[in-house]
């Protein structure tokens, strides 16, 4: 059974709440894309099977529930565990976590709001919000508003296009691919820069543990002359 068939069956069984359940799961399992769920729900509303208002409310509620689950994961993980995990990752340093933390403290509200409109990142952004313990009312307000805008745009597009709702999915799939390619390029640049900054082993015969510019330790007297 394809993801589309599964979502369609869920909405047939539960109605508009089924669309909300599918969106909540989409936050936790990104391979179930919202760009497929939302236009399909809009199409169902255009046929009279579902109420358009109910679809909008339930899908937004599903987005908030899924985001809250990931916020909880981040809160349980906490900063200390995050730093400890980062220290075990190759090429990642605790300083990287500290810089990310500083950036999130400055731009976290924008990241949570606009992140709800970026594929993949709309799920991931909830985790650092939990790690940094963003005030829950602020997180809920930003998530609800950002999710409502994203969901409404795609539900209404599916409602307007009717049986041609898959056109929305095709357009957003291209957008998602651009985002993923940009993320892959950013990761590749990070890896290359970090590898180039790694200290190279000494090649002049100086032991690697000897500070540059300092004299090597004096040799011990030979016992041969004694």
PDB file of N, CA and C in Angstrom, residues 120-161:
ATOM      1  N   UNK A 120      11.357  18.984   5.692  1.00  0.00           N
ATOM      2  CA  UNK A 120      12.307  18.294   6.562  1.00  0.00           C
ATOM      3  C   UNK A 120      12.640  19.137   7.791  1.00  0.00           C
ATOM      4  N   UNK A 121      13.075  20.381   7.584  1.00  0.00           N
ATOM      5  CA  UNK A 121      13.460  21.232   8.701  1.00  0.00           C
ATOM      6  C   UNK A 121      12.267  21.606   9.575  1.00  0.00           C
ATOM      7  N   UNK A 122      11.056  21.556   9.026  1.00  0.00           N
ATOM      8  CA  UNK A 122       9.896  21.896   9.847  1.00  0.00           C
ATOM      9  C   UNK A 122       9.719  20.893  10.976  1.00  0.00           C
ATOM     10  N   UNK A 123      10.234  19.678  10.805  1.00  0.00           N
ATOM     11  CA  UNK A 123      10.208  18.706  11.891  1.00  0.00           C
ATOM     12  C   UNK A 123      11.424  18.874  12.800  1.00  0.00           C
ATOM     13  N   UNK A 124      12.599  18.996  12.206  1.00  0.00           N
ATOM     14  CA  UNK A 124      13.839  19.030  12.975  1.00  0.00           C
ATOM     15  C   UNK A 124      13.954  20.252  13.869  1.00  0.00           C
ATOM     16  N   UNK A 125      13.362  21.374  13.467  1.00  0.00           N
ATOM     17  CA  UNK A 125      13.544  22.610  14.225  1.00  0.00           C
ATOM     18  C   UNK A 125      12.938  22.522  15.621  1.00  0.00           C
ATOM     19  N   UNK A 126      12.007  21.602  15.833  1.00  0.00           N
ATOM     20  CA  UNK A 126      11.388  21.463  17.150  1.00  0.00           C
ATOM     21  C   UNK A 126      12.370  20.910  18.179  1.00  0.00           C
ATOM     22  N   UNK A 127      13.357  20.126  17.722  1.00  0.00           N
ATOM     23  CA  UNK A 127      14.302  19.501  18.660  1.00  0.00           C
ATOM     24  C   UNK A 127      15.197  20.537  19.340  1.00  0.00           C
ATOM     25  N   UNK A 128      15.893  21.433  18.601  1.00  0.00           N
ATOM     26  CA  UNK A 128      16.688  22.449  19.304  1.00  0.00           C
ATOM     27  C   UNK A 128      15.838  23.387  20.149  1.00  0.00           C
ATOM     28  N   UNK A 129      14.585  23.603  19.741  1.00  0.00           N
ATOM     29  CA  UNK A 129      13.705  24.429  20.581  1.00  0.00           C
ATOM     30  C   UNK A 129      13.501  23.769  21.933  1.00  0.00           C
ATOM     31  N   UNK A 130      13.384  22.435  21.941  1.00  0.00           N
ATOM     32  CA  UNK A 130      13.257  21.717  23.209  1.00  0.00           C
ATOM     33  C   UNK A 130      14.549  21.697  23.987  1.00  0.00           C
ATOM     34  N   UNK A 131      15.676  21.505  23.287  1.00  0.00           N
ATOM     35  CA  UNK A 131      16.976  21.484  23.959  1.00  0.00           C
ATOM     36  C   UNK A 131      17.220  22.803  24.675  1.00  0.00           C
ATOM     37  N   UNK A 132      16.898  23.917  24.014  1.00  0.00           N
ATOM     38  CA  UNK A 132      17.122  25.245  24.587  1.00  0.00           C
ATOM     39  C   UNK A 132      15.978  25.690  25.489  1.00  0.00           C
ATOM     40  N   UNK A 133      14.984  24.802  25.646  1.00  0.00           N
ATOM     41  CA  UNK A 133      13.826  25.097  26.498  1.00  0.00           C
ATOM     42  C   UNK A 133      13.169  26.434  26.146  1.00  0.00           C
ATOM     43  N   UNK A 134      12.914  26.623  24.856  1.00  0.00           N
ATOM     44  CA  UNK A 134      12.147  27.795  24.455  1.00  0.00           C
ATOM     45  C   UNK A 134      10.838  27.797  25.236  1.00  0.00           C
ATOM     46  N   UNK A 135      10.399  28.934  25.757  1.00  0.00           N
ATOM     47  CA  UNK A 135       9.140  28.955  26.510  1.00  0.00           C
ATOM     48  C   UNK A 135       8.019  28.295  25.721  1.00  0.00           C
ATOM     49  N   UNK A 136       7.330  27.361  26.370  1.00  0.00           N
ATOM     50  CA  UNK A 136       6.336  26.557  25.674  1.00  0.00           C
ATOM     51  C   UNK A 136       5.227  27.398  25.044  1.00  0.00           C
ATOM     52  N   UNK A 137       4.695  28.441  25.721  1.00  0.00           N
ATOM     53  CA  UNK A 137       3.667  29.257  25.061  1.00  0.00           C
ATOM     54  C   UNK A 137       4.167  29.911  23.766  1.00  0.00           C
ATOM     55  N   UNK A 138       5.434  30.354  23.776  1.00  0.00           N
ATOM     56  CA  UNK A 138       6.010  30.962  22.573  1.00  0.00           C
ATOM     57  C   UNK A 138       6.141  29.910  21.473  1.00  0.00           C
ATOM     58  N   UNK A 139       6.648  28.738  21.837  1.00  0.00           N
ATOM     59  CA  UNK A 139       6.807  27.664  20.855  1.00  0.00           C
ATOM     60  C   UNK A 139       5.459  27.270  20.264  1.00  0.00           C
ATOM     61  N   UNK A 140       4.450  27.137  21.097  1.00  0.00           N
ATOM     62  CA  UNK A 140       3.120  26.748  20.620  1.00  0.00           C
ATOM     63  C   UNK A 140       2.529  27.808  19.695  1.00  0.00           C
ATOM     64  N   UNK A 141       2.692  29.073  20.063  1.00  0.00           N
ATOM     65  CA  UNK A 141       2.130  30.149  19.246  1.00  0.00           C
ATOM     66  C   UNK A 141       2.799  30.196  17.876  1.00  0.00           C
ATOM     67  N   UNK A 142       4.122  30.130  17.855  1.00  0.00           N
ATOM     68  CA  UNK A 142       4.853  30.197  16.582  1.00  0.00           C
ATOM     69  C   UNK A 142       4.568  28.976  15.717  1.00  0.00           C
ATOM     70  N   UNK A 143       4.525  27.808  16.351  1.00  0.00           N
ATOM     71  CA  UNK A 143       4.263  26.569  15.605  1.00  0.00           C
ATOM     72  C   UNK A 143       2.853  26.570  15.038  1.00  0.00           C
ATOM     73  N   UNK A 144       1.893  27.005  15.828  1.00  0.00           N
ATOM     74  CA  UNK A 144       0.504  27.032  15.371  1.00  0.00           C
ATOM     75  C   UNK A 144       0.336  27.992  14.204  1.00  0.00           C
ATOM     76  N   UNK A 145       0.914  29.178  14.322  1.00  0.00           N
ATOM     77  CA  UNK A 145       0.774  30.171  13.253  1.00  0.00           C
ATOM     78  C   UNK A 145       1.482  29.722  11.970  1.00  0.00           C
ATOM     79  N   UNK A 146       2.728  29.277  12.098  1.00  0.00           N
ATOM     80  CA  UNK A 146       3.462  28.829  10.923  1.00  0.00           C
ATOM     81  C   UNK A 146       2.814  27.626  10.262  1.00  0.00           C
ATOM     82  N   UNK A 147       2.342  26.679  11.072  1.00  0.00           N
ATOM     83  CA  UNK A 147       1.686  25.483  10.532  1.00  0.00           C
ATOM     84  C   UNK A 147       0.364  25.835   9.868  1.00  0.00           C
ATOM     85  N   UNK A 148      -0.369  26.744  10.475  1.00  0.00           N
ATOM     86  CA  UNK A 148      -1.658  27.132   9.903  1.00  0.00           C
ATOM     87  C   UNK A 148      -1.478  27.748   8.516  1.00  0.00           C
ATOM     88  N   UNK A 149      -0.448  28.590   8.361  1.00  0.00           N
ATOM     89  CA  UNK A 149      -0.199  29.204   7.056  1.00  0.00           C
ATOM     90  C   UNK A 149       0.188  28.155   6.014  1.00  0.00           C
ATOM     91  N   UNK A 150       1.119  27.283   6.376  1.00  0.00           N
ATOM     92  CA  UNK A 150       1.571  26.229   5.462  1.00  0.00           C
ATOM     93  C   UNK A 150       0.421  25.299   5.081  1.00  0.00           C
ATOM     94  N   UNK A 151      -0.305  24.817   6.085  1.00  0.00           N
ATOM     95  CA  UNK A 151      -1.395  23.868   5.830  1.00  0.00           C
ATOM     96  C   UNK A 151      -2.513  24.490   5.003  1.00  0.00           C
ATOM     97  N   UNK A 152      -2.868  25.723   5.350  1.00  0.00           N
ATOM     98  CA  UNK A 152      -3.972  26.378   4.642  1.00  0.00           C
ATOM     99  C   UNK A 152      -3.636  26.554   3.160  1.00  0.00           C
ATOM    100  N   UNK A 153      -2.404  26.941   2.868  1.00  0.00           N
ATOM    101  CA  UNK A 153      -2.011  27.140   1.467  1.00  0.00           C
ATOM    102  C   UNK A 153      -2.178  25.861   0.654  1.00  0.00           C
ATOM    103  N   UNK A 154      -1.782  24.739   1.199  1.00  0.00           N
ATOM    104  CA  UNK A 154      -1.820  23.487   0.435  1.00  0.00           C
ATOM    105  C   UNK A 154      -3.201  22.846   0.439  1.00  0.00           C
ATOM    106  N   UNK A 155      -3.917  22.999   1.523  1.00  0.00           N
ATOM    107  CA  UNK A 155      -5.291  22.473   1.535  1.00  0.00           C
ATOM    108  C   UNK A 155      -6.146  23.243   0.526  1.00  0.00           C
ATOM    109  N   UNK A 156      -6.019  24.565   0.520  1.00  0.00           N
ATOM    110  CA  UNK A 156      -6.803  25.368  -0.420  1.00  0.00           C
ATOM    111  C   UNK A 156      -6.385  25.111  -1.865  1.00  0.00           C
ATOM    112  N   UNK A 157      -5.086  24.860  -2.074  1.00  0.00           N
ATOM    113  CA  UNK A 157      -4.631  24.538  -3.431  1.00  0.00           C
ATOM    114  C   UNK A 157      -5.254  23.229  -3.904  1.00  0.00           C
ATOM    115  N   UNK A 158      -5.272  22.226  -3.041  1.00  0.00           N
ATOM    116  CA  UNK A 158      -5.904  20.960  -3.393  1.00  0.00           C
ATOM    117  C   UNK A 158      -7.390  21.103  -3.596  1.00  0.00           C
ATOM    118  N   UNK A 159      -8.016  21.960  -2.797  1.00  0.00           N
ATOM    119  CA  UNK A 159      -9.453  22.213  -2.914  1.00  0.00           C
ATOM    120  C   UNK A 159      -9.755  22.882  -4.250  1.00  0.00           C
ATOM    121  N   UNK A 160      -8.910  23.824  -4.661  1.00  0.00           N
ATOM    122  CA  UNK A 160      -9.145  24.551  -5.908  1.00  0.00           C
ATOM    123  C   UNK A 160      -8.875  23.681  -7.140  1.00  0.00           C
ATOM    124  N   UNK A 161      -7.841  22.837  -7.058  1.00  0.00           N
ATOM    125  CA  UNK A 161      -7.479  22.024  -8.212  1.00  0.00           C
ATOM    126  C   UNK A 161      -8.337  20.771  -8.362  1.00  0.00           C
TER     127      UNK A 161
END
